[in-house]
Short mmCIF file of C-alpha atoms in Angstrom, two decimals:
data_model
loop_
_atom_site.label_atom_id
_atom_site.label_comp_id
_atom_site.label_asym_id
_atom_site.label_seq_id
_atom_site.Cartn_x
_atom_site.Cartn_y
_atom_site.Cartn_z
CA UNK A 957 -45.51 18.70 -111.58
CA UNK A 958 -48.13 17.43 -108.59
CA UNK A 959 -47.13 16.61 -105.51
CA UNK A 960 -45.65 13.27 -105.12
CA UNK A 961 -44.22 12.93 -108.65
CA UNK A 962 -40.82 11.11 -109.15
CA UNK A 963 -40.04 11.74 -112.27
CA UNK A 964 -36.90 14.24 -111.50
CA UNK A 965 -35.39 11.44 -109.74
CA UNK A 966 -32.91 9.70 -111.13
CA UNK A 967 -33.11 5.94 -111.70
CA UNK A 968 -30.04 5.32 -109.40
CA UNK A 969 -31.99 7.44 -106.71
CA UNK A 970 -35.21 5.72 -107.86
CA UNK A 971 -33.35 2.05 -107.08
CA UNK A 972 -31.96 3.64 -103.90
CA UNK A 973 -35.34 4.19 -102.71
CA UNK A 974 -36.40 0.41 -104.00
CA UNK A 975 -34.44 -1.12 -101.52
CA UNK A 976 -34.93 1.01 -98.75
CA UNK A 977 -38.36 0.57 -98.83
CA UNK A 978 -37.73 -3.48 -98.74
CA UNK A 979 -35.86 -2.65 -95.90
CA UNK A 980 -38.48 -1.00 -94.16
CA UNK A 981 -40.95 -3.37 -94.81
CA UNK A 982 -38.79 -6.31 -93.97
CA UNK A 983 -38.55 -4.44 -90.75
CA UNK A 984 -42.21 -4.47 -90.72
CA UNK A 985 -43.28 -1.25 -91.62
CA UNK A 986 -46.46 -0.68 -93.35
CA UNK A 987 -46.41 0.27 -96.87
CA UNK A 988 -47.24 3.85 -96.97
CA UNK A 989 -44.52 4.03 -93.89
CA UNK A 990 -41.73 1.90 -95.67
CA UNK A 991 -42.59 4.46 -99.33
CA UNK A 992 -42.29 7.66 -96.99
CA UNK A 993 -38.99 6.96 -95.07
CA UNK A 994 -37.23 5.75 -98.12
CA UNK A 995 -37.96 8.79 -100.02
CA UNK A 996 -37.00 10.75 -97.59
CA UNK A 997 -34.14 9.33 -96.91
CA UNK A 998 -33.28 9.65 -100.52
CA UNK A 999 -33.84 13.52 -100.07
CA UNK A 1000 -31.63 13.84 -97.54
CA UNK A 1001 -28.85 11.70 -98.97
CA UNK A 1002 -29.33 13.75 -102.30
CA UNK A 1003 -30.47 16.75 -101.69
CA UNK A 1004 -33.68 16.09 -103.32
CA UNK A 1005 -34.92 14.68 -106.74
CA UNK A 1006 -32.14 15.53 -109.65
CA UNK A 1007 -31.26 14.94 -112.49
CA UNK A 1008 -27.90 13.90 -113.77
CA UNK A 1009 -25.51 15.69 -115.81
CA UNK A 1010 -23.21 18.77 -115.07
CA UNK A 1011 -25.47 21.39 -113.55
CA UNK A 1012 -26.45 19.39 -110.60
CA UNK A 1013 -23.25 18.11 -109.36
CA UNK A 1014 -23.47 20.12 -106.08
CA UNK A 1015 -26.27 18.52 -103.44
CA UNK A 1016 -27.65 20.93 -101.09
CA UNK A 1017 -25.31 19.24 -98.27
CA UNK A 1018 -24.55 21.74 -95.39
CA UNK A 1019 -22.84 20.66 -92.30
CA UNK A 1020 -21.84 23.13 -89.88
CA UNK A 1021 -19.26 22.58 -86.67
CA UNK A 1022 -19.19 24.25 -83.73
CA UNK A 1023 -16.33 26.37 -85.43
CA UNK A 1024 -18.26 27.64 -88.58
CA UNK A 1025 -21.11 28.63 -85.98
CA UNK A 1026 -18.97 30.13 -83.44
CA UNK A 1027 -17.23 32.32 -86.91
CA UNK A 1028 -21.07 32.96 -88.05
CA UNK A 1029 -21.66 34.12 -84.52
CA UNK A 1030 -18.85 36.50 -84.65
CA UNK A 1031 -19.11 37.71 -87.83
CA UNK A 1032 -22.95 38.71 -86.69
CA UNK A 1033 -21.75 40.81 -83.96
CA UNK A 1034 -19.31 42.30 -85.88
CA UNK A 1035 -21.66 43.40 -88.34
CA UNK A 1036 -24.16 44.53 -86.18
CA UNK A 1037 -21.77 46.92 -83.85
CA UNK A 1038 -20.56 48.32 -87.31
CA UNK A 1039 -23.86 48.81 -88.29
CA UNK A 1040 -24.59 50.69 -85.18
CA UNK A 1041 -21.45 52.58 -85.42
CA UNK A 1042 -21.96 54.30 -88.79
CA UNK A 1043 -25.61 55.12 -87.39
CA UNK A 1044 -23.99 56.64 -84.73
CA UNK A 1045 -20.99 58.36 -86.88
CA UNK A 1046 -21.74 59.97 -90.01
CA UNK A 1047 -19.08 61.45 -92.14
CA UNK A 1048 -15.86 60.13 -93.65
CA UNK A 1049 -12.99 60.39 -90.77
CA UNK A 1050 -16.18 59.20 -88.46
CA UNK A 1051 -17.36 56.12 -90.17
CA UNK A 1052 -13.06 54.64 -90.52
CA UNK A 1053 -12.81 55.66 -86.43
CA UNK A 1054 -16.29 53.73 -85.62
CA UNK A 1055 -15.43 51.07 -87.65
CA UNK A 1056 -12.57 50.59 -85.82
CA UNK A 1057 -13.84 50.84 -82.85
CA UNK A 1058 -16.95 48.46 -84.14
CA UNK A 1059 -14.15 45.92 -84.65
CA UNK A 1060 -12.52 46.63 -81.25
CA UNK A 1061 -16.05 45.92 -79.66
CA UNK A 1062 -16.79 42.99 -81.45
CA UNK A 1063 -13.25 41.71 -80.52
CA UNK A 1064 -14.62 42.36 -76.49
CA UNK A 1065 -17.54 41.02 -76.91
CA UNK A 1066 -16.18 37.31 -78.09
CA UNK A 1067 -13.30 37.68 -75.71
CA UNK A 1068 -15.82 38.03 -73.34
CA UNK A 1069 -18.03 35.30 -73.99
CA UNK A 1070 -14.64 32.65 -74.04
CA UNK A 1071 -13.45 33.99 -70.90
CA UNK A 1072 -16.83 33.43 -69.34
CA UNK A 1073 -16.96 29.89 -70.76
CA UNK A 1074 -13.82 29.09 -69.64
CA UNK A 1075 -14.57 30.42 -66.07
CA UNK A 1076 -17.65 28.42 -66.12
CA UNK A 1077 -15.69 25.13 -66.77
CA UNK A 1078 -13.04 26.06 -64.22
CA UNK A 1079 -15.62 26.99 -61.31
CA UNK A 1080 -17.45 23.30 -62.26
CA UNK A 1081 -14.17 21.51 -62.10
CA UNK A 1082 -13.24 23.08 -58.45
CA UNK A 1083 -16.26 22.14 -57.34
CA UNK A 1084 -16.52 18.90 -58.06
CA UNK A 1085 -12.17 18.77 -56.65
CA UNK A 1086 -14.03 20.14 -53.10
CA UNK A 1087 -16.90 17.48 -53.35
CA UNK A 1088 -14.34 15.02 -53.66
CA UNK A 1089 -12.03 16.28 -50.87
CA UNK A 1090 -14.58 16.85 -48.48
CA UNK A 1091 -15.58 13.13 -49.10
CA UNK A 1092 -12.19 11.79 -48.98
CA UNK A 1093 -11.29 13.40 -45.37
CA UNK A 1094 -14.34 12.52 -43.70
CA UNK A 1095 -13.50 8.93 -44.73
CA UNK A 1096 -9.57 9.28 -44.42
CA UNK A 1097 -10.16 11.04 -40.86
CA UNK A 1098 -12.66 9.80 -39.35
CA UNK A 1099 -14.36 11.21 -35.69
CA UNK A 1100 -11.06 12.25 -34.27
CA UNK A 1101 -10.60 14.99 -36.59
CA UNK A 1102 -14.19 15.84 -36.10
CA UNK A 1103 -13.82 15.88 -32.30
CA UNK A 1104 -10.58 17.86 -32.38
CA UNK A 1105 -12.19 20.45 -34.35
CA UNK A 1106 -15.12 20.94 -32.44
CA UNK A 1107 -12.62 21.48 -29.54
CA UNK A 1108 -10.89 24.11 -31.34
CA UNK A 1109 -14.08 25.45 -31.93
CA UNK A 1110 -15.41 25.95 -28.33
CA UNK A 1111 -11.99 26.91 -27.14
CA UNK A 1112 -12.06 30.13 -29.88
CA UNK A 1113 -15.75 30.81 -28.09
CA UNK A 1114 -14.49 31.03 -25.08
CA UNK A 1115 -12.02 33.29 -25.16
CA UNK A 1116 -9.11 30.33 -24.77
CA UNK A 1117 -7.62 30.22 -28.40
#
């Protein structure tokens, strides 16, 4: 089959592509342009060019949340501190002990990386409370406070306060 041919399209996905080409040309697109993005668009609604019947009811749709990759993630480190583990430990009674402590480690290490996330969102938020406070009582106060201070200041230098 060359490059370019249609024919494992379907004639719904062969329509499909009909009108988004009009579309795209209505749009004004060039020809070649309008041809291109329809297709592909077709592709990535479908999965590519199929034919119908039983075998190819499943399209090659993936869609991954921040869960699945946070569990992929996990699952990775778990695998490779096992991994290094039974390098580590060889022998029955070894390899059950590393792999617990494999799992222990990989626990750590994703405890780890929430805790620091969580830190990082908490130090952002105080930040941004002081930015706002600061703000707030220089316009709530105003030059008394300021002057006050700076007394309190030069009294503590001199030996007063």
């Amino acid at each position: 089959m060359p490059r370019g041919d249609k024919s494992s399209y379907t004639d719904k996905q062969k329509r499909n592509a009909e009108h988004i080409e009009e579309s795209e040309k209505d749009q004004g697109r060039s020809e070649a342009a309008a041809e291109r993005i329809a297709w592909a668009t077709v592709n990535k609604q479908d999965g590519g060019g199929k034919r119908s019947g039983s075998a190819n009811k499943t399209a090659a749709k993936t869609t991954t949340t921040s869960k699945t990759a946070a569990t992929k993630k996990a699952a990775v480190k778990k695998t490779a501190a096992k991994k290094a583990a039974a390098k580590a430990a060889p022998g029955k009674a070894t390899k059950k002990t590393a792999k617990k402590t494999a799992t222990q480690a990989a626990e750590k290490a994703t405890t780890k990386t929430a805790i620091k996330k969580t830190a990082k969102k908490v130090a952002k938020k105080t930040v941004a409370k002081q930015a706002t406070g600061k703000a707030a009582s220089k316009t709530a106060t105003g030059a008394p406070a300021k002057k006050t201070a700076a007394t309190g200041a030069r009294k503590r230098a001199a030996g007063k306060g």
